[in-house]
Tab-separated table of C-alpha atoms in Angstrom:
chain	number	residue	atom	x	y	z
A	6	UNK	CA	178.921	9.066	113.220
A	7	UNK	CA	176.528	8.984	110.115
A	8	UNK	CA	173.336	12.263	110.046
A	9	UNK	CA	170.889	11.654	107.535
A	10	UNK	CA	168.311	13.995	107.184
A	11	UNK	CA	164.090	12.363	107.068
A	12	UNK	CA	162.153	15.533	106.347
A	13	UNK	CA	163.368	18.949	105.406
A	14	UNK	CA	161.017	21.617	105.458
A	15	UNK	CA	162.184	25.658	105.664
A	16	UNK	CA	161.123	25.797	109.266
A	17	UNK	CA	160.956	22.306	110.247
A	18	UNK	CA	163.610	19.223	109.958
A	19	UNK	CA	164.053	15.468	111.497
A	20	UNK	CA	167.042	13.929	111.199
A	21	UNK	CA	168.756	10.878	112.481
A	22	UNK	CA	172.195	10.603	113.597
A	23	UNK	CA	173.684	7.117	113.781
A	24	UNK	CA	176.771	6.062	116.408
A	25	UNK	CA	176.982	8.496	119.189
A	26	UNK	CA	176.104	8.449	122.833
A	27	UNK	CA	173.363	10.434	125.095
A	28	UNK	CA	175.459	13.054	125.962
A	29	UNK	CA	176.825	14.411	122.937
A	30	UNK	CA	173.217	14.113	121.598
A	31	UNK	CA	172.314	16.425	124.627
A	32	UNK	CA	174.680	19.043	124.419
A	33	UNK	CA	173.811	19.444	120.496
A	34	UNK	CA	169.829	19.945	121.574
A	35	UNK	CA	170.891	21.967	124.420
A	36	UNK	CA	173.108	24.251	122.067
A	37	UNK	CA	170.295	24.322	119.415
A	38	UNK	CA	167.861	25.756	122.359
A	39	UNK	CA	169.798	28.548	123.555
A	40	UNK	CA	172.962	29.317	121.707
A	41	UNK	CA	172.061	30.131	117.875
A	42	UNK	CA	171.878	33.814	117.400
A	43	UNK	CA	169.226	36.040	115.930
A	44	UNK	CA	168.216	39.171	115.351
A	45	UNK	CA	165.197	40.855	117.971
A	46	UNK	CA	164.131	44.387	119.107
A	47	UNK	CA	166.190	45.541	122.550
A	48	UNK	CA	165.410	48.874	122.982
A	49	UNK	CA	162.208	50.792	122.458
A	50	UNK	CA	161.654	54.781	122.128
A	51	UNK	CA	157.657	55.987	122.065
A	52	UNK	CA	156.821	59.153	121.551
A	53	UNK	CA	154.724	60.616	124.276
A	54	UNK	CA	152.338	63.381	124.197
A	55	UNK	CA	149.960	64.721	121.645
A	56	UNK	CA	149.925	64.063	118.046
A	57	UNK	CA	148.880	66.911	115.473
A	58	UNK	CA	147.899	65.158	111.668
A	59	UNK	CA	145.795	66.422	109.043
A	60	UNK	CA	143.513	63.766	108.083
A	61	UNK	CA	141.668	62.409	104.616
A	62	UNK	CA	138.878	64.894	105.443
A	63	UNK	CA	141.478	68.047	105.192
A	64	UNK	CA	141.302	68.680	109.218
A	65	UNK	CA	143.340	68.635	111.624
A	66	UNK	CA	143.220	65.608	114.277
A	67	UNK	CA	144.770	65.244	117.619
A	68	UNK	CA	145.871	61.898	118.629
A	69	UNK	CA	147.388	60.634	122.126
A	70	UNK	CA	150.235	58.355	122.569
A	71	UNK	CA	148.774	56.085	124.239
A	72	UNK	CA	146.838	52.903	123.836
A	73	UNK	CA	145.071	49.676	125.794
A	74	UNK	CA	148.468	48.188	126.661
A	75	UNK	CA	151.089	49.987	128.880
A	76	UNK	CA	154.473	50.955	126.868
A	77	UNK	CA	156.030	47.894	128.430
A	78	UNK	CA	154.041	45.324	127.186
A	79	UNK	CA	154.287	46.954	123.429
A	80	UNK	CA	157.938	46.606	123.898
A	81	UNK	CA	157.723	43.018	125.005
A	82	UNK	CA	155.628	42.238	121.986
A	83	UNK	CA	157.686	44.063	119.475
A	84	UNK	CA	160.640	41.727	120.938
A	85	UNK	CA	158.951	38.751	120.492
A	86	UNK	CA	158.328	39.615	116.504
A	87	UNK	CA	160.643	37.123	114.619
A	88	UNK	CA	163.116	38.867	112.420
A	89	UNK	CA	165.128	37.843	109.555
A	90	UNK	CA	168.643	37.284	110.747
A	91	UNK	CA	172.100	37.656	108.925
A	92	UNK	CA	174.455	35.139	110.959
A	93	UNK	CA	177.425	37.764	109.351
A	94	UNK	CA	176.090	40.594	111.892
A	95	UNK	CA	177.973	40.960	115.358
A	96	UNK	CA	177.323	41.023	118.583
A	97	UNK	CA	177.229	44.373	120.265
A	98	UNK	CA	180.174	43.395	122.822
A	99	UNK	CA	181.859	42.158	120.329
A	100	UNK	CA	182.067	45.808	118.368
A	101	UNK	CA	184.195	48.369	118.993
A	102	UNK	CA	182.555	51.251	120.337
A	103	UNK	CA	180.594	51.338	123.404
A	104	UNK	CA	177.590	49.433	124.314
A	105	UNK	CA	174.979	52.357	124.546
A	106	UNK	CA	175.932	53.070	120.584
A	107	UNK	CA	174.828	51.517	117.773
A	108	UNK	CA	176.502	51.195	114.224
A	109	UNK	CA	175.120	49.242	111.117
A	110	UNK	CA	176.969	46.248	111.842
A	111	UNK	CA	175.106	45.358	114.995
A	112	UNK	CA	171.996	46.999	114.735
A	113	UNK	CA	169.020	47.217	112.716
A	114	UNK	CA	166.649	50.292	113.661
A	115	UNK	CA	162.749	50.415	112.945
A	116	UNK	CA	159.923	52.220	112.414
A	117	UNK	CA	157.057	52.222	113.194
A	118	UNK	CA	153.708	54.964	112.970
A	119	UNK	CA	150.045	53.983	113.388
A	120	UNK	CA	146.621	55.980	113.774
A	121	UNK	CA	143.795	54.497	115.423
A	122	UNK	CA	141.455	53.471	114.602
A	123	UNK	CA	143.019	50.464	113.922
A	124	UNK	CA	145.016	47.060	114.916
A	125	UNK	CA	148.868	47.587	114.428
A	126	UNK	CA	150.492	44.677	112.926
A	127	UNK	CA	154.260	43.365	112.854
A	128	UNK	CA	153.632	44.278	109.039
A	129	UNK	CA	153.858	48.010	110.332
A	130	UNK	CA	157.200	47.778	111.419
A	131	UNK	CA	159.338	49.129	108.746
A	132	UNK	CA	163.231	48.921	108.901
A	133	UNK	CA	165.199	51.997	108.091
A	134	UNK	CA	167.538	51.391	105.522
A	135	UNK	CA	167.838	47.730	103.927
A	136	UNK	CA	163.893	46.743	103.773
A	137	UNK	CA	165.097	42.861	103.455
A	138	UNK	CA	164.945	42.847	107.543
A	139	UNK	CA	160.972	43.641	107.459
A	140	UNK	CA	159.326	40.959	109.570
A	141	UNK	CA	158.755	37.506	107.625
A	142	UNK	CA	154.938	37.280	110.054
A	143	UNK	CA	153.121	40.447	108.692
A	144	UNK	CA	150.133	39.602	111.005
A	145	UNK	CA	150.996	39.544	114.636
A	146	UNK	CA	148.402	41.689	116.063
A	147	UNK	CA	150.692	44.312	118.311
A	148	UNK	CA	147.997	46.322	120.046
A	149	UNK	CA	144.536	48.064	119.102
A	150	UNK	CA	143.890	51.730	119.040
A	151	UNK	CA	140.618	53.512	119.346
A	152	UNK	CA	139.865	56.653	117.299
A	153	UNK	CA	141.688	58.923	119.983
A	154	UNK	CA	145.025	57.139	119.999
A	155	UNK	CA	148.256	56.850	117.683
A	156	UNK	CA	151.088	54.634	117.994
A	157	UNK	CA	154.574	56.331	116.925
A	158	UNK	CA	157.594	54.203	117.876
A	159	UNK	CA	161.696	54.005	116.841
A	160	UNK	CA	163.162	50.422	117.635
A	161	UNK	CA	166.558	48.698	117.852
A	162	UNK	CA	167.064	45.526	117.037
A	163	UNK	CA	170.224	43.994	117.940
A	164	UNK	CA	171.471	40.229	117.898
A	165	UNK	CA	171.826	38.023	120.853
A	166	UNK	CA	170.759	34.277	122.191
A	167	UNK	CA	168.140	32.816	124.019
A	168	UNK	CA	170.688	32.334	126.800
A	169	UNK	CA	170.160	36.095	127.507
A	170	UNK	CA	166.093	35.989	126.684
A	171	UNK	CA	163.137	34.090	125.260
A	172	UNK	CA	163.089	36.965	122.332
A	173	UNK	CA	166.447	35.474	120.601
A	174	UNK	CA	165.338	31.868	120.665
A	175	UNK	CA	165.057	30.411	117.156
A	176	UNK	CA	164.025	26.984	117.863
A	177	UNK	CA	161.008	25.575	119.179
A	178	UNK	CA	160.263	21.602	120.381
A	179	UNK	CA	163.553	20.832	120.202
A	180	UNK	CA	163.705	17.189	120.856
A	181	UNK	CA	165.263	13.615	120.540
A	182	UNK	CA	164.514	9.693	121.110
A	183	UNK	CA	166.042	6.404	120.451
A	184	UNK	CA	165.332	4.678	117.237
A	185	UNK	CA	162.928	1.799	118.136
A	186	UNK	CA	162.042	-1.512	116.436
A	187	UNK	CA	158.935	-3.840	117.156
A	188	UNK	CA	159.019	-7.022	116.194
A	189	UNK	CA	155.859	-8.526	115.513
A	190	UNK	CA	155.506	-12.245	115.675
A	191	UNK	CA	153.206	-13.545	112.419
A	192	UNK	CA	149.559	-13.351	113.625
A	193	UNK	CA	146.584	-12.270	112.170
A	194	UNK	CA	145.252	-8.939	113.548
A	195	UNK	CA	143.089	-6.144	112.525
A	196	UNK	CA	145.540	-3.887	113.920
A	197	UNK	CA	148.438	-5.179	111.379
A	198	UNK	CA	145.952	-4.959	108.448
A	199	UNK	CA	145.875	-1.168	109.593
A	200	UNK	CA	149.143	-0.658	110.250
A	201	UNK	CA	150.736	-1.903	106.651
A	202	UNK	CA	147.785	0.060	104.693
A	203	UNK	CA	147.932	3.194	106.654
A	204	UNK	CA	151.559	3.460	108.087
A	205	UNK	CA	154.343	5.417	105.750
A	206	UNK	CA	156.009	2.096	103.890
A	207	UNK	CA	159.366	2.941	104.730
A	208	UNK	CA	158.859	2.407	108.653
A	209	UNK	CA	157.446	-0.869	107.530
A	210	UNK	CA	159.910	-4.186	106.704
A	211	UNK	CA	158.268	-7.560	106.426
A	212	UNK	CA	160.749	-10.665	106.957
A	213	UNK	CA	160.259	-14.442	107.921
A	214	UNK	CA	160.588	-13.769	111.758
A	215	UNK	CA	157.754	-11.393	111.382
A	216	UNK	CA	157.027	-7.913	111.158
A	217	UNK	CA	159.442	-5.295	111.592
A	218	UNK	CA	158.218	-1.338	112.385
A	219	UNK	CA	159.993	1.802	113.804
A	220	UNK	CA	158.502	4.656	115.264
A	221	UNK	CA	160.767	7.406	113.512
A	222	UNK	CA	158.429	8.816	111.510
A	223	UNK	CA	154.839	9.200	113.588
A	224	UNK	CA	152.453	7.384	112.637
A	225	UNK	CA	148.742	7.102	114.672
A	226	UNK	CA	148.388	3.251	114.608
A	227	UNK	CA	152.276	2.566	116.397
A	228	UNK	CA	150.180	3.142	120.134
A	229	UNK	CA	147.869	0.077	119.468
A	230	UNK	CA	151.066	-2.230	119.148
A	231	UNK	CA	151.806	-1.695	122.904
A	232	UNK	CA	147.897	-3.735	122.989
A	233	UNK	CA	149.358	-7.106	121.027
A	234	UNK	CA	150.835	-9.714	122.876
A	235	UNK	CA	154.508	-10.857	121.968
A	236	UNK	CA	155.398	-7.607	120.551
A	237	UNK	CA	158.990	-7.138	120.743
A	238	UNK	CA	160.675	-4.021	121.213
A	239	UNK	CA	164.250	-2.750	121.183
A	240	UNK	CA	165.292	0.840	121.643
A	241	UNK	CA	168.713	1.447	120.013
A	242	UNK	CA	170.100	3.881	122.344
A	243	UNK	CA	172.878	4.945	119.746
A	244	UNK	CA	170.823	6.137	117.193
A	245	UNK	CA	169.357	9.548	117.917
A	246	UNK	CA	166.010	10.628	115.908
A	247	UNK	CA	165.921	14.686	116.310
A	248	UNK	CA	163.364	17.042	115.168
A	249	UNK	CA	163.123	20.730	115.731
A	250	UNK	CA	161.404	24.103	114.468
A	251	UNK	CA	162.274	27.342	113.715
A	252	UNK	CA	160.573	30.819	113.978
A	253	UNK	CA	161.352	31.594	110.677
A	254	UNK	CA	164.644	33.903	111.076
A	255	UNK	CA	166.591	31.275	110.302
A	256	UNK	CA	166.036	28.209	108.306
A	257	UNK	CA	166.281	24.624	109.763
A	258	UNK	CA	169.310	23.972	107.766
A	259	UNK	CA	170.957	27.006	108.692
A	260	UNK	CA	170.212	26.491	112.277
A	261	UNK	CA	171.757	22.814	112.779
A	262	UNK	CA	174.458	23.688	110.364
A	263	UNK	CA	175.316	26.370	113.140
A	264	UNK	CA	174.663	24.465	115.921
A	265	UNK	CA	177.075	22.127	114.618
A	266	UNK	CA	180.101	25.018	113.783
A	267	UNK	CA	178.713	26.155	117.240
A	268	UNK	CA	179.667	22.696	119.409
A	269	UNK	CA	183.173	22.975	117.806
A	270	UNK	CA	184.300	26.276	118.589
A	271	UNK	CA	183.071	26.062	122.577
A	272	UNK	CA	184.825	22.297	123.012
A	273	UNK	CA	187.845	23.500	121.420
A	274	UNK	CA	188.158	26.661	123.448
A	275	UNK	CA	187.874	24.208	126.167
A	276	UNK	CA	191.090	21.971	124.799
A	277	UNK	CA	192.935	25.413	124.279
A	278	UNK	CA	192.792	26.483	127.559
A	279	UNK	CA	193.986	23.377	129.373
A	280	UNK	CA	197.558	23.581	129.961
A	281	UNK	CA	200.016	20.972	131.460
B	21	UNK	CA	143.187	40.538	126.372
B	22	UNK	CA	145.386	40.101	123.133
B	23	UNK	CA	146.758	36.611	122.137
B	24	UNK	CA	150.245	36.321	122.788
B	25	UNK	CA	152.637	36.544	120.160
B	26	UNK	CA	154.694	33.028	121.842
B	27	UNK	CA	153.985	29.638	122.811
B	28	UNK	CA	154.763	30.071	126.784
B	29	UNK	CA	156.019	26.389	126.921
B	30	UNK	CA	158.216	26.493	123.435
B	31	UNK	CA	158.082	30.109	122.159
B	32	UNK	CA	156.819	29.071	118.669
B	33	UNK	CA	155.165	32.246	117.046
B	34	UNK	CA	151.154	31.491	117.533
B	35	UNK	CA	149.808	34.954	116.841
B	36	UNK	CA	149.772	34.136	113.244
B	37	UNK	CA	148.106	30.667	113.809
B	38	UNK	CA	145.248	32.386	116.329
B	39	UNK	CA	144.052	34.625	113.796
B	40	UNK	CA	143.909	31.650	110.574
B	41	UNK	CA	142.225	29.584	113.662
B	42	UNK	CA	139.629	32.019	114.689
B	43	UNK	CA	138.843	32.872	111.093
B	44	UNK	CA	138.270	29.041	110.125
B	45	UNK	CA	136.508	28.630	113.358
B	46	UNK	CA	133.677	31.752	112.349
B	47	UNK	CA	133.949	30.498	108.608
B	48	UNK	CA	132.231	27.153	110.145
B	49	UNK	CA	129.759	28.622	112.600
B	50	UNK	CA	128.564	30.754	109.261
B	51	UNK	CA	128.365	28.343	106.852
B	52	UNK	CA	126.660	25.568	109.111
B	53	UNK	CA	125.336	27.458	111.516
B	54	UNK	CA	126.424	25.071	114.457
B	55	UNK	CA	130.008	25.076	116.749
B	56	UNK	CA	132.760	23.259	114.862
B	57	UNK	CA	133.284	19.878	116.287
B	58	UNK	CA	136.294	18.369	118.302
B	59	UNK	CA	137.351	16.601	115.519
B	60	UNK	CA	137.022	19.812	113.120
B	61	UNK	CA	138.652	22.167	115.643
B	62	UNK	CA	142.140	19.056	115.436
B	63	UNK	CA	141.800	19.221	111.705
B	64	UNK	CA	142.293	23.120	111.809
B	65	UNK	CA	145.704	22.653	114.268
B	66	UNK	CA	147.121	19.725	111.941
B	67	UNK	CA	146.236	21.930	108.582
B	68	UNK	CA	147.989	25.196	110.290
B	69	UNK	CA	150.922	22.898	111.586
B	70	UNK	CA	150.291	23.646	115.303
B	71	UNK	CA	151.615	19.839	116.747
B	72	UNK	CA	152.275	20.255	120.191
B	73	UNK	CA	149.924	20.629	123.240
B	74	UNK	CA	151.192	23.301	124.753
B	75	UNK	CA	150.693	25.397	121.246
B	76	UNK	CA	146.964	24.615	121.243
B	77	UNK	CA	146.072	25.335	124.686
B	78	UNK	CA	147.336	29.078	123.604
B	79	UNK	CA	145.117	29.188	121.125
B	80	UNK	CA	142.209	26.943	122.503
B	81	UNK	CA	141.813	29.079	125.847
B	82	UNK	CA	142.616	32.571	124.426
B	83	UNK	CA	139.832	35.353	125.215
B	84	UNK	CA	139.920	38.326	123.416
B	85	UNK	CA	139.403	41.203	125.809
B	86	UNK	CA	140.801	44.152	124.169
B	87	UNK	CA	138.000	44.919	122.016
B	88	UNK	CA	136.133	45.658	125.814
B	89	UNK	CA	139.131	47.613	127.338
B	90	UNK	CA	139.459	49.886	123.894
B	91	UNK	CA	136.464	52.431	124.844
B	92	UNK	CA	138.271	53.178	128.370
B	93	UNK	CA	140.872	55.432	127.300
């Protein structure tokens, strides 16, 4: 088994992994879906009733909790809100004290205070304590709030997986294929004239049987092959081309390097438990 | 009423993306005083690094309402 990584990007990677078979390829997409961890906002507190504040102008204004979107909705959104994640945190089962507490080492709490009128951003939520877990998107529109209303919310954040809900999923278009060849036969064609000036050159290997392209890295003119006649093509269905993205909480190479760590610990709490 | 902060289909974060889009979008309609194109409106998803279909339609089909709701407190 041989992974070589084609692009690297902080939130985006491809990669190619060479000599295994469709299922282990599946369980390492499924696991990249919905079992890497992050960090997202659980529980929400709003502050109802009046608000007194003395204003710019030296008077005193009174604001009302409230705003276009019901509570619930707010909450949802805050959720959503990618956070930076420290793999190193735990899992609230996993500490020691009961679930409806919260300690530093499973929770992050935020803050967050707007007055209208304005549009409250993810920018506004501010983390008490260690300001490294501020959102990385600082303009995610929350909500709106006319000149009447304010906005004055406490949040938890705690870790968890998308197993549990869409706000802990990391990864986005996870996905694989086969590697694929087409062998072109030597003819003269506008379309191959295209292809070798437009195509990336490493998809591209000219031999004395003909021409030889694969699809790993997209490229627009690979559809108009399917209109040539004698094109050959082979899928190779034990090489695995994967590409992925991330939120931003994590980067790409943190995420498959846990997926990976990830796969071993379930299978071999599977081989620990089976006794003869 | 205001864009939501996922992809439904693959949860990538498109709040972000929606407001760079609908800024381009205006910057167009100002400057050449016509609706961007089709092909203008794909060269603003490649640029902001929205791939997938299910991204754009988010964007594409979005309505703001909110700005309408705000006076009704």
């Amino acid at each position: 088994m041989k992974l070589t990584i084609m692009e690297l990007q902080d939130r985006y990677i491809r990669f190619e992994i060479d000599g295994i078979d469709y299922s282990i390829a599946n369980m390492l997409r499924r696991t990249l879906i919905n079992d890497i961890p992050k960090l997202a906002i659980k529980n929400v507190i709003f502050h109802l009733g009046s608000i007194q504040r003395i204003d710019k102008d030296g008077k005193e204004h009174t604001y009302n909790s409230s705003s276009p979107l019901f509570n619930e909705i707010i909450a949802h959104r805050l959720g959503l809100i990618p956070l930076p994640t420290d793999l190193n945190m735990k899992f609230r089962e996993d500490c020691e004290h009961p679930l409806d507490q919260a300690c530093p080492l499973c929770t992050v709490t935020y803050t967050l205070t707007k007055y209208g009128p304005d549009t409250v951003y993810s920018g506004d939520l501010i983390p008490v304590g260690d300001s490294s877990f501020a959102p990385i998107e600082k303009e995610i529109p929350i909500v709106k709030l006319n000149e009447t209303q304010a906005l004055l919310i406490d949040a938890e954040a705690i870790m968890g997986t998308a197993k549990q809900h869409a706000r802990w999923q990391v990864t986005s278009g996870v996905s694989y294929k086969y590697h694929r060849e087409f062998l072109i036969p030597k003819i003269e064609s506008d379309i191959i004239e295209k292809l070798k000036k437009d195509c990336p050159k490493n998809i591209i290997n000219e031999s004395d049987e003909g021409l030889l392209i694969t699809d790993d890295i997209p490229c627009k003119h690979i559809a108009s092959l399917f209109r040539i006649d004698g094109v050959k093509i082979k899928d190779d269905d034990s090489r695995f081309i994967f590409q992925f993205e991330t939120d931003g909480s994590l980067t790409a190479k943190q995420t498959l390097l846990y997926a990976i760590h990830r796969l071993k610990e379930r299978l071999s709490k599977i081989r620990d438990s089976i006794t003869v | 009423m205001i864009i939501p902060v996922r992809c439904f289909s693959c949860g990538r974060v498109i709040a972000t993306d929606y407001i760079k889009f609908r800024d381009e979008v205006e910057r167009i309609r100002n400057t050449e005083k016509r609706e961007p194109t089709k092909e203008e409106i794909s060269k603003i998803f490649d640029d902001l690094g929205v791939k997938r279909y299910c991204c754009r339609r988010m964007i594409v089909s979005h309505i703001d309402l909110i700005d309408e709701v705000i006076e009704f407190d």
